[in-house]
mmCIF file of C-alpha atoms in Angstrom:
data_model
loop_
_atom_site.group_PDB
_atom_site.id
_atom_site.type_symbol
_atom_site.label_atom_id
_atom_site.label_comp_id
_atom_site.label_asym_id
_atom_site.label_seq_id
_atom_site.Cartn_x
_atom_site.Cartn_y
_atom_site.Cartn_z
ATOM 1 C CA MET A 174 49.097 9.769 24.325
ATOM 2 C CA GLN A 175 52.318 11.742 24.547
ATOM 3 C CA GLU A 176 51.567 15.007 27.135
ATOM 4 C CA ASP A 177 53.896 17.383 25.387
ATOM 5 C CA LYS A 178 51.838 17.135 22.377
ATOM 6 C CA LYS A 179 48.546 18.554 21.182
ATOM 7 C CA ILE A 180 45.625 16.868 20.006
ATOM 8 C CA ALA A 181 44.028 17.859 17.158
ATOM 9 C CA ILE A 182 40.597 17.665 16.552
ATOM 10 C CA ILE A 183 39.438 17.320 13.155
ATOM 11 C CA GLY A 184 35.555 19.116 12.685
ATOM 12 C CA GLY A 185 34.085 22.036 14.012
ATOM 13 C CA GLY A 186 30.729 21.057 14.174
ATOM 14 C CA LEU A 187 28.827 19.340 17.468
ATOM 15 C CA SER A 188 30.752 16.755 18.161
ATOM 16 C CA GLY A 189 34.287 18.456 17.665
ATOM 17 C CA LEU A 190 33.345 21.382 19.596
ATOM 18 C CA SER A 191 31.535 20.079 22.723
ATOM 19 C CA LEU A 192 34.952 16.572 22.616
ATOM 20 C CA GLY A 193 36.722 20.238 22.570
ATOM 21 C CA PHE A 194 34.959 21.698 25.516
ATOM 22 C CA GLN A 195 35.377 18.453 27.365
ATOM 23 C CA LEU A 196 39.132 18.616 26.927
ATOM 24 C CA TYR A 197 39.104 22.270 27.800
ATOM 25 C CA LYS A 198 37.358 22.138 30.845
ATOM 26 C CA LYS A 199 40.487 19.391 32.022
ATOM 27 C CA GLY A 200 42.866 21.801 30.903
ATOM 28 C CA ILE A 201 44.156 18.969 27.912
ATOM 29 C CA SER A 202 46.076 21.269 24.699
ATOM 30 C CA PHE A 203 44.039 20.726 21.755
ATOM 31 C CA GLU A 204 44.266 22.620 18.161
ATOM 32 C CA ILE A 205 40.641 22.122 16.292
ATOM 33 C CA ILE A 206 40.728 22.194 12.653
ATOM 34 C CA THR A 207 37.945 23.166 10.799
ATOM 35 C CA LYS A 208 35.973 24.375 7.543
ATOM 36 C CA LYS A 209 33.612 27.473 7.800
ATOM 37 C CA GLU A 210 30.942 26.822 6.351
ATOM 38 C CA ASN A 211 28.895 23.462 8.368
ATOM 39 C CA PHE A 212 25.685 21.737 6.545
ATOM 40 C CA SER A 213 24.448 19.484 9.909
ATOM 41 C CA SER A 214 24.654 21.379 13.433
ATOM 42 C CA VAL A 215 23.541 24.215 12.307
ATOM 43 C CA ILE A 216 21.200 23.703 9.901
ATOM 44 C CA ALA A 217 19.781 21.266 12.611
ATOM 45 C CA ALA A 218 16.627 22.123 15.054
ATOM 46 C CA GLY A 219 18.658 21.683 18.363
ATOM 47 C CA LEU A 220 14.971 20.265 20.034
ATOM 48 C CA ILE A 221 15.735 18.630 22.695
ATOM 49 C CA ASN A 222 13.050 15.616 23.198
ATOM 50 C CA PRO A 223 13.262 13.093 26.342
ATOM 51 C CA ILE A 224 10.488 10.824 24.164
ATOM 52 C CA VAL A 225 11.095 8.637 21.637
ATOM 53 C CA PHE A 226 7.332 9.152 19.861
ATOM 54 C CA ARG A 227 6.703 5.963 17.389
ATOM 55 C CA ARG A 228 5.859 3.860 20.537
ATOM 56 C CA THR A 229 6.147 6.500 23.570
ATOM 57 C CA THR A 230 9.140 5.377 24.619
ATOM 58 C CA LYS A 231 11.588 7.399 26.496
ATOM 59 C CA SER A 232 15.017 8.594 24.542
ATOM 60 C CA TRP A 233 18.228 6.345 25.512
ATOM 61 C CA GLU A 234 20.159 7.244 28.357
ATOM 62 C CA VAL A 235 17.744 9.913 28.614
ATOM 63 C CA ASP A 236 17.412 9.550 32.501
ATOM 64 C CA THR A 237 21.415 10.301 32.133
ATOM 65 C CA PHE A 238 21.711 12.287 29.418
ATOM 66 C CA LEU A 239 19.464 14.999 30.203
ATOM 67 C CA PRO A 240 20.250 16.428 32.618
ATOM 68 C CA PHE A 241 24.094 15.882 31.965
ATOM 69 C CA ALA A 242 23.815 18.240 28.481
ATOM 70 C CA LYS A 243 21.559 20.755 30.673
ATOM 71 C CA GLU A 244 24.059 20.967 32.788
ATOM 72 C CA PHE A 245 26.952 21.662 29.669
ATOM 73 C CA TYR A 246 25.323 23.859 27.846
ATOM 74 C CA LYS A 247 24.724 26.453 30.801
ATOM 75 C CA GLU A 248 28.468 26.043 31.257
ATOM 76 C CA VAL A 249 28.872 27.117 27.909
ATOM 77 C CA GLU A 250 26.778 30.071 28.248
ATOM 78 C CA SER A 251 28.615 31.024 30.854
ATOM 79 C CA GLU A 252 31.865 30.972 28.254
ATOM 80 C CA ILE A 253 30.257 32.732 25.401
ATOM 81 C CA GLY A 254 27.916 34.959 26.492
ATOM 82 C CA GLU A 255 25.225 33.100 24.423
ATOM 83 C CA GLY A 256 21.858 31.742 25.377
ATOM 84 C CA CYS A 257 21.774 28.214 24.290
ATOM 85 C CA TRP A 258 19.913 26.513 26.701
ATOM 86 C CA HIS A 259 15.514 27.220 26.146
ATOM 87 C CA ASP A 260 13.349 24.768 28.399
ATOM 88 C CA LEU A 261 10.430 24.273 26.063
ATOM 89 C CA ALA A 262 7.331 21.968 26.387
ATOM 90 C CA ILE A 263 6.624 19.408 23.405
ATOM 91 C CA ARG A 264 2.460 18.958 22.525
ATOM 92 C CA ARG A 265 2.427 15.329 21.050
ATOM 93 C CA SER A 266 -0.645 15.281 18.800
ATOM 94 C CA PHE A 267 -1.960 11.597 19.015
ATOM 95 C CA SER A 268 -2.245 9.869 15.623
ATOM 96 C CA HIS A 269 -4.313 7.128 16.559
ATOM 97 C CA ASP A 270 -6.267 5.958 20.378
ATOM 98 C CA GLN A 271 -3.756 3.724 20.708
ATOM 99 C CA GLU A 272 -1.207 6.494 21.187
ATOM 100 C CA ALA A 273 -3.168 8.211 23.392
ATOM 101 C CA ASP A 274 -3.659 5.175 25.584
ATOM 102 C CA ASP A 275 -0.074 3.969 25.769
ATOM 103 C CA TRP A 276 0.705 7.733 27.150
ATOM 104 C CA THR A 277 -2.380 7.652 29.572
ATOM 105 C CA LYS A 278 -0.967 4.130 31.192
ATOM 106 C CA LYS A 279 2.790 5.589 30.829
ATOM 107 C CA LYS A 280 2.649 8.624 32.635
ATOM 108 C CA THR A 281 1.951 7.293 35.811
ATOM 109 C CA LYS A 282 4.987 4.946 36.181
ATOM 110 C CA ASP A 283 7.755 6.278 38.106
ATOM 111 C CA ASN A 284 10.323 5.921 34.839
ATOM 112 C CA TYR A 285 8.275 7.636 32.848
ATOM 113 C CA SER A 286 6.142 10.559 34.618
ATOM 114 C CA ASP A 287 8.515 12.841 34.786
ATOM 115 C CA TYR A 288 8.940 12.942 31.046
ATOM 116 C CA LEU A 289 4.977 12.418 29.829
ATOM 117 C CA GLY A 290 2.826 15.174 30.717
ATOM 118 C CA ALA A 291 -1.108 16.473 31.405
ATOM 119 C CA ILE A 292 -3.320 15.096 28.092
ATOM 120 C CA ASN A 293 -5.718 17.161 26.240
ATOM 121 C CA SER A 294 -4.608 20.189 28.306
ATOM 122 C CA GLU A 295 -4.969 23.702 26.675
ATOM 123 C CA SER A 296 -4.446 22.182 23.624
ATOM 124 C CA PRO A 297 -4.533 25.179 20.170
ATOM 125 C CA GLU A 298 -7.988 25.767 18.976
ATOM 126 C CA ALA A 299 -6.400 25.036 15.149
ATOM 127 C CA LEU A 300 -4.114 21.953 16.479
ATOM 128 C CA TYR A 301 -5.227 18.889 14.887
ATOM 129 C CA LYS A 302 -6.741 16.847 18.094
ATOM 130 C CA GLU A 303 -9.364 13.970 16.899
ATOM 131 C CA TYR A 304 -7.165 11.734 19.390
ATOM 132 C CA GLY A 305 -6.525 14.082 21.795
ATOM 133 C CA THR A 306 -2.508 15.561 22.689
ATOM 134 C CA GLY A 307 -0.171 15.567 25.407
ATOM 135 C CA VAL A 308 2.525 16.977 26.552
ATOM 136 C CA VAL A 309 6.090 16.760 27.237
ATOM 137 C CA LYS A 310 7.896 17.826 30.550
ATOM 138 C CA GLN A 311 11.726 18.925 30.456
ATOM 139 C CA GLY A 312 12.199 19.616 26.421
ATOM 140 C CA ALA A 313 14.089 21.624 25.514
ATOM 141 C CA TRP A 314 15.411 23.896 21.948
ATOM 142 C CA ILE A 315 19.432 24.751 22.005
ATOM 143 C CA ASP A 316 19.863 27.778 19.798
ATOM 144 C CA THR A 317 22.448 25.730 17.567
ATOM 145 C CA HIS A 318 24.004 29.163 16.135
ATOM 146 C CA HIS A 319 24.933 30.909 19.293
ATOM 147 C CA PHE A 320 26.471 27.209 20.184
ATOM 148 C CA ILE A 321 28.714 27.039 17.212
ATOM 149 C CA TYR A 322 29.760 30.016 16.788
ATOM 150 C CA GLY A 323 29.266 30.849 20.056
ATOM 151 C CA LEU A 324 32.131 28.829 21.073
ATOM 152 C CA ARG A 325 33.956 28.897 17.447
ATOM 153 C CA ASP A 326 34.539 32.102 18.333
ATOM 154 C CA PHE A 327 35.370 31.173 22.118
ATOM 155 C CA PHE A 328 38.197 28.713 20.659
ATOM 156 C CA GLU A 329 39.567 30.916 18.192
ATOM 157 C CA THR A 330 40.173 34.221 20.261
ATOM 158 C CA LYS A 331 42.217 31.190 22.999
ATOM 159 C CA GLY A 332 43.780 30.316 19.990
ATOM 160 C CA LEU A 333 42.247 26.982 19.815
ATOM 161 C CA LEU A 334 40.723 26.638 16.976
ATOM 162 C CA LYS A 335 42.010 27.348 12.856
ATOM 163 C CA TYR A 336 39.932 27.575 9.997
ATOM 164 C CA GLY A 337 41.058 25.296 6.956
ATOM 165 C CA ASP A 338 40.992 22.055 5.057
ATOM 166 C CA VAL A 339 43.589 19.698 6.811
ATOM 167 C CA LYS A 340 44.385 18.296 3.953
ATOM 168 C CA GLU A 341 46.265 21.681 2.824
ATOM 169 C CA LEU A 342 47.483 22.216 6.359
ATOM 170 C CA TYR A 343 49.179 19.400 7.287
ATOM 171 C CA ASN A 344 50.054 16.077 5.272
ATOM 172 C CA GLU A 345 49.616 12.803 7.212
ATOM 173 C CA LYS A 346 53.332 12.681 9.087
ATOM 174 C CA GLU A 347 52.921 16.819 10.134
ATOM 175 C CA LEU A 348 50.032 15.413 11.799
ATOM 176 C CA THR A 349 51.977 12.936 13.441
ATOM 177 C CA GLU A 350 54.910 14.674 14.277
ATOM 178 C CA LYS A 351 52.614 17.741 15.720
ATOM 179 C CA PHE A 352 49.740 15.932 17.685
ATOM 180 C CA SER A 353 49.281 13.148 20.024
ATOM 181 C CA ALA A 354 46.255 12.396 19.041
ATOM 182 C CA VAL A 355 43.728 13.125 15.882
ATOM 183 C CA ILE A 356 40.075 12.762 16.207
ATOM 184 C CA PHE A 357 37.981 12.797 13.236
ATOM 185 C CA CYS A 358 34.936 14.413 14.442
ATOM 186 C CA GLU A 359 33.676 14.827 10.737
ATOM 187 C CA GLY A 360 30.138 14.092 10.413
ATOM 188 C CA TYR A 361 28.459 12.989 6.487
ATOM 189 C CA GLU A 362 32.249 13.554 5.165
ATOM 190 C CA MET A 363 33.052 10.777 7.236
ATOM 191 C CA ILE A 364 32.474 8.939 4.235
ATOM 192 C CA HIS A 365 35.021 10.411 2.297
ATOM 193 C CA ASN A 366 37.774 9.438 4.827
ATOM 194 C CA ASP A 367 39.919 6.175 4.204
ATOM 195 C CA ASP A 368 40.547 5.393 7.673
ATOM 196 C CA PHE A 369 37.544 5.368 8.794
ATOM 197 C CA ASN A 370 34.531 5.036 5.748
ATOM 198 C CA TYR A 371 34.594 0.842 6.704
ATOM 199 C CA LEU A 372 32.077 1.770 9.345
ATOM 200 C CA PRO A 373 28.347 1.818 8.501
ATOM 201 C CA LEU A 374 27.778 5.940 8.646
ATOM 202 C CA ASP A 375 24.919 7.338 6.210
ATOM 203 C CA PRO A 376 24.425 10.328 5.095
ATOM 204 C CA THR A 377 20.769 11.246 6.079
ATOM 205 C CA LYS A 378 19.398 14.584 4.111
ATOM 206 C CA GLY A 379 17.018 16.823 6.215
ATOM 207 C CA GLN A 380 15.181 19.880 4.914
ATOM 208 C CA THR A 381 13.575 22.020 7.004
ATOM 209 C CA LEU A 382 11.496 25.680 6.412
ATOM 210 C CA LEU A 383 11.391 28.702 8.514
ATOM 211 C CA ILE A 384 7.847 30.189 8.557
ATOM 212 C CA HIS A 385 6.595 33.336 9.685
ATOM 213 C CA SER A 386 3.204 33.065 11.480
ATOM 214 C CA GLU A 387 1.069 35.310 14.162
ATOM 215 C CA GLU A 388 -0.926 32.114 14.770
ATOM 216 C CA ILE A 389 0.985 29.569 15.860
ATOM 217 C CA PRO A 390 1.186 29.076 19.434
ATOM 218 C CA ALA A 391 5.156 30.564 20.442
ATOM 219 C CA ASN A 392 5.312 28.983 23.988
ATOM 220 C CA GLU A 393 5.719 25.149 23.121
ATOM 221 C CA SER A 394 6.845 22.744 20.093
ATOM 222 C CA ILE A 395 4.198 21.043 18.701
ATOM 223 C CA ASN A 396 4.671 17.393 16.900
ATOM 224 C CA ARG A 397 2.554 15.180 14.264
ATOM 225 C CA LYS A 398 4.327 13.478 11.513
ATOM 226 C CA CYS A 399 6.961 16.650 11.666
ATOM 227 C CA PHE A 400 7.587 19.042 14.548
ATOM 228 C CA VAL A 401 6.577 22.966 14.436
ATOM 229 C CA LEU A 402 9.717 24.712 16.520
ATOM 230 C CA PRO A 403 9.324 28.558 17.950
ATOM 231 C CA VAL A 404 12.729 30.093 17.656
ATOM 232 C CA GLY A 405 11.364 34.000 18.490
ATOM 233 C CA ASN A 406 9.624 37.054 16.704
ATOM 234 C CA ASN A 407 7.212 34.585 15.325
ATOM 235 C CA HIS A 408 9.258 32.467 13.503
ATOM 236 C CA TYR A 409 9.247 28.688 13.573
ATOM 237 C CA LYS A 410 11.040 25.880 12.544
ATOM 238 C CA VAL A 411 9.211 23.303 10.567
ATOM 239 C CA GLY A 412 10.881 19.793 10.009
ATOM 240 C CA ALA A 413 12.368 17.586 9.273
ATOM 241 C CA THR A 414 12.820 15.168 5.758
ATOM 242 C CA TYR A 415 14.486 12.201 6.123
ATOM 243 C CA GLU A 416 16.105 11.139 2.749
ATOM 244 C CA TRP A 417 18.665 8.525 3.323
ATOM 245 C CA SER A 418 21.787 8.356 1.643
ATOM 246 C CA ASN A 419 21.374 11.436 0.715
ATOM 247 C CA ALA A 420 24.722 13.594 0.994
ATOM 248 C CA THR A 421 23.214 16.385 -1.665
ATOM 249 C CA LEU A 422 22.677 20.141 -0.125
ATOM 250 C CA ASN A 423 20.460 21.459 -2.351
ATOM 251 C CA CYS A 424 16.694 22.562 -1.184
ATOM 252 C CA THR A 425 13.918 20.606 -3.036
ATOM 253 C CA ALA A 426 10.388 21.214 -3.822
ATOM 254 C CA GLU A 427 9.180 17.824 -3.054
ATOM 255 C CA ALA A 428 10.725 18.095 0.397
ATOM 256 C CA ARG A 429 9.117 21.476 0.820
ATOM 257 C CA LYS A 430 5.657 20.353 -0.605
ATOM 258 C CA GLN A 431 6.062 16.827 1.710
ATOM 259 C CA LEU A 432 6.460 19.616 4.740
ATOM 260 C CA GLU A 433 3.830 22.393 3.877
ATOM 261 C CA ASP A 434 1.326 19.039 3.242
ATOM 262 C CA ASP A 435 2.458 17.756 7.258
ATOM 263 C CA LEU A 436 2.323 21.400 8.481
ATOM 264 C CA LYS A 437 -1.490 21.192 6.817
ATOM 265 C CA ASN A 438 -2.474 18.124 9.063
ATOM 266 C CA LEU A 439 -0.832 19.690 12.486
ATOM 267 C CA ILE A 440 -2.270 22.869 12.569
ATOM 268 C CA GLN A 441 -4.669 25.127 10.367
ATOM 269 C CA SER A 442 -2.728 28.397 10.453
ATOM 270 C CA ASN A 443 -1.621 30.661 8.244
ATOM 271 C CA TYR A 444 2.172 31.339 7.437
ATOM 272 C CA THR A 445 4.389 32.505 5.153
ATOM 273 C CA VAL A 446 7.431 30.135 4.516
ATOM 274 C CA VAL A 447 10.383 33.065 5.186
ATOM 275 C CA GLU A 448 13.750 30.148 3.751
ATOM 276 C CA GLN A 449 14.205 26.440 3.609
ATOM 277 C CA GLU A 450 17.410 24.443 4.552
ATOM 278 C CA ALA A 451 19.502 21.549 3.624
ATOM 279 C CA GLY A 452 21.443 19.670 5.912
ATOM 280 C CA VAL A 453 22.809 16.061 6.442
ATOM 281 C CA ARG A 454 22.560 14.125 8.976
ATOM 282 C CA PRO A 455 25.424 11.665 10.110
ATOM 283 C CA THR A 456 23.269 8.546 11.217
ATOM 284 C CA VAL A 457 24.657 5.170 11.833
ATOM 285 C CA LYS A 458 22.330 1.386 11.434
ATOM 286 C CA ASP A 459 22.082 0.774 15.026
ATOM 287 C CA ARG A 460 21.122 4.613 16.066
ATOM 288 C CA ARG A 461 24.565 4.771 18.474
ATOM 289 C CA PRO A 462 27.419 7.011 18.233
ATOM 290 C CA LEU A 463 30.839 5.671 16.330
ATOM 291 C CA LEU A 464 33.060 6.148 19.127
ATOM 292 C CA GLY A 465 36.898 4.954 19.455
ATOM 293 C CA GLN A 466 40.479 3.967 18.103
ATOM 294 C CA HIS A 467 41.900 3.049 14.832
ATOM 295 C CA PRO A 468 42.106 -0.452 14.759
ATOM 296 C CA HIS A 469 45.876 0.003 13.417
ATOM 297 C CA LYS A 470 46.672 3.348 13.283
ATOM 298 C CA LYS A 471 46.974 4.025 17.183
ATOM 299 C CA ASN A 472 47.508 7.852 16.863
ATOM 300 C CA LEU A 473 43.697 8.279 14.795
ATOM 301 C CA TYR A 474 40.734 8.160 16.784
ATOM 302 C CA ILE A 475 37.009 9.444 15.553
ATOM 303 C CA PHE A 476 34.197 10.685 17.117
ATOM 304 C CA ASN A 477 30.857 10.763 14.823
ATOM 305 C CA GLY A 478 27.365 9.291 14.334
ATOM 306 C CA LEU A 479 25.565 11.545 16.582
ATOM 307 C CA GLY A 480 22.631 11.089 14.682
ATOM 308 C CA ALA A 481 19.243 12.855 14.723
ATOM 309 C CA LYS A 482 19.382 12.967 18.804
ATOM 310 C CA GLY A 483 23.048 14.872 18.592
ATOM 311 C CA TYR A 484 21.968 17.626 20.773
ATOM 312 C CA LEU A 485 20.636 15.769 23.423
ATOM 313 C CA ILE A 486 23.761 13.037 23.523
ATOM 314 C CA ALA A 487 26.384 15.294 22.092
ATOM 315 C CA PRO A 488 27.730 16.392 25.975
ATOM 316 C CA TYR A 489 27.688 12.918 27.788
ATOM 317 C CA MET A 490 29.382 11.080 24.307
ATOM 318 C CA ALA A 491 31.642 13.807 24.504
ATOM 319 C CA LYS A 492 33.067 13.619 28.141
ATOM 320 C CA GLU A 493 32.793 9.435 27.239
ATOM 321 C CA MET A 494 35.662 10.635 24.520
ATOM 322 C CA CYS A 495 37.653 12.823 26.602
ATOM 323 C CA ASP A 496 37.933 10.166 29.246
ATOM 324 C CA PHE A 497 38.812 7.594 27.007
ATOM 325 C CA LEU A 498 41.684 9.310 25.877
ATOM 326 C CA VAL A 499 43.040 11.483 28.968
ATOM 327 C CA ASP A 500 41.987 8.616 31.146
ATOM 328 C CA GLY A 501 41.648 4.923 29.178
ATOM 329 C CA LYS A 502 38.439 4.887 30.925
ATOM 330 C CA PRO A 503 36.797 2.211 28.971
ATOM 331 C CA LEU A 504 34.010 3.653 26.107
ATOM 332 C CA MET A 505 30.987 2.020 26.698
ATOM 333 C CA LYS A 506 30.204 -1.111 24.517
ATOM 334 C CA GLU A 507 27.232 0.125 22.220
ATOM 335 C CA VAL A 508 29.054 3.032 21.038
ATOM 336 C CA ASN A 509 32.833 1.887 20.758
ATOM 337 C CA ILE A 510 33.791 0.999 17.076
ATOM 338 C CA GLN A 511 34.911 -2.600 18.255
ATOM 339 C CA ARG A 512 31.647 -3.482 17.806
ATOM 340 C CA TYR A 513 32.063 -3.074 13.924
ATOM 341 C CA GLU A 514 36.147 -4.664 13.944
ATOM 342 C CA THR A 515 34.803 -7.236 10.895
ATOM 343 C CA LEU A 516 34.064 -4.735 8.682
ATOM 344 C CA PHE A 517 37.479 -3.334 8.995
ATOM 345 C CA GLY A 518 38.491 -6.865 7.669
ATOM 346 C CA SER A 519 35.665 -7.215 4.909
ATOM 347 C CA LYS A 520 36.761 -3.799 3.863
ATOM 348 C CA PHE A 521 40.175 -4.863 2.511
ATOM 349 C CA THR A 522 39.292 -8.710 1.052
ATOM 350 C CA SER A 523 36.097 -7.860 -0.643
#
């Protein structure tokens, strides 16, 4: 990169802001260009869960990503003056005996004992618990509103963020002349980017409910088929649906019914629905992010595809991308878009 030019970050959601913060810490000049609205990072629950419940396995690279994420969000808090990171126990209501048995066996192993906690302790009375419950340790909740808008305001006051559509602000020649590198952090809107839409990113719609209840426990998140996340003042986020290959943003009665049915199978408590929201996740077929340099346009880069575990993996992935851009450090092979190099050629030959 030419050191006398700025780096352009296109998109001010989770990926773009996380990358911007890493560049800021390194003293690298950059500009974030973003639309004001956000249909993914703000609407996301921000739940950080070190365990994948389906097979009671640890989340990808959680031993590395989790402590790094906590330090990252604490650093952000100190800059923006808003709380982002909230420690949170996550209680899993087991779906069958096998799940309970797997939990019992794994929780004594060294590589799981830090995350799998007590079974059947202090389960809420109204919680479904025919097969028992287990508590995940080291869970957390990120206040997505504070993180996104707090960092946006922080960068804007320093002249590092501009609101608008990049296509209206700069043409391709102007981008190249002004910026040494252009990194696209567009979330699901990557499907409209002619330079990178050969990559297998799937827009996955998710809908959530915000409910109010005086009866649901407020000291932990509970999970079975759906999650119930306490967000303060007896309000809870319930989610989320997975609607594959769907980039629409309308809320549907079908999704509300699914979420309420799942909620009733998790906990028997009175509640009222306050709000329903829809967002679109940028998910990738192999469940790994998309980082790297365009095969031919060497000043274009991508940082995208963080998916459902975005708030856990974004901080470390942003460091990976920053080190790659600034210091030339190789990217992890698992996330480098070179793994899809054959798809680039097929885009123009099919």
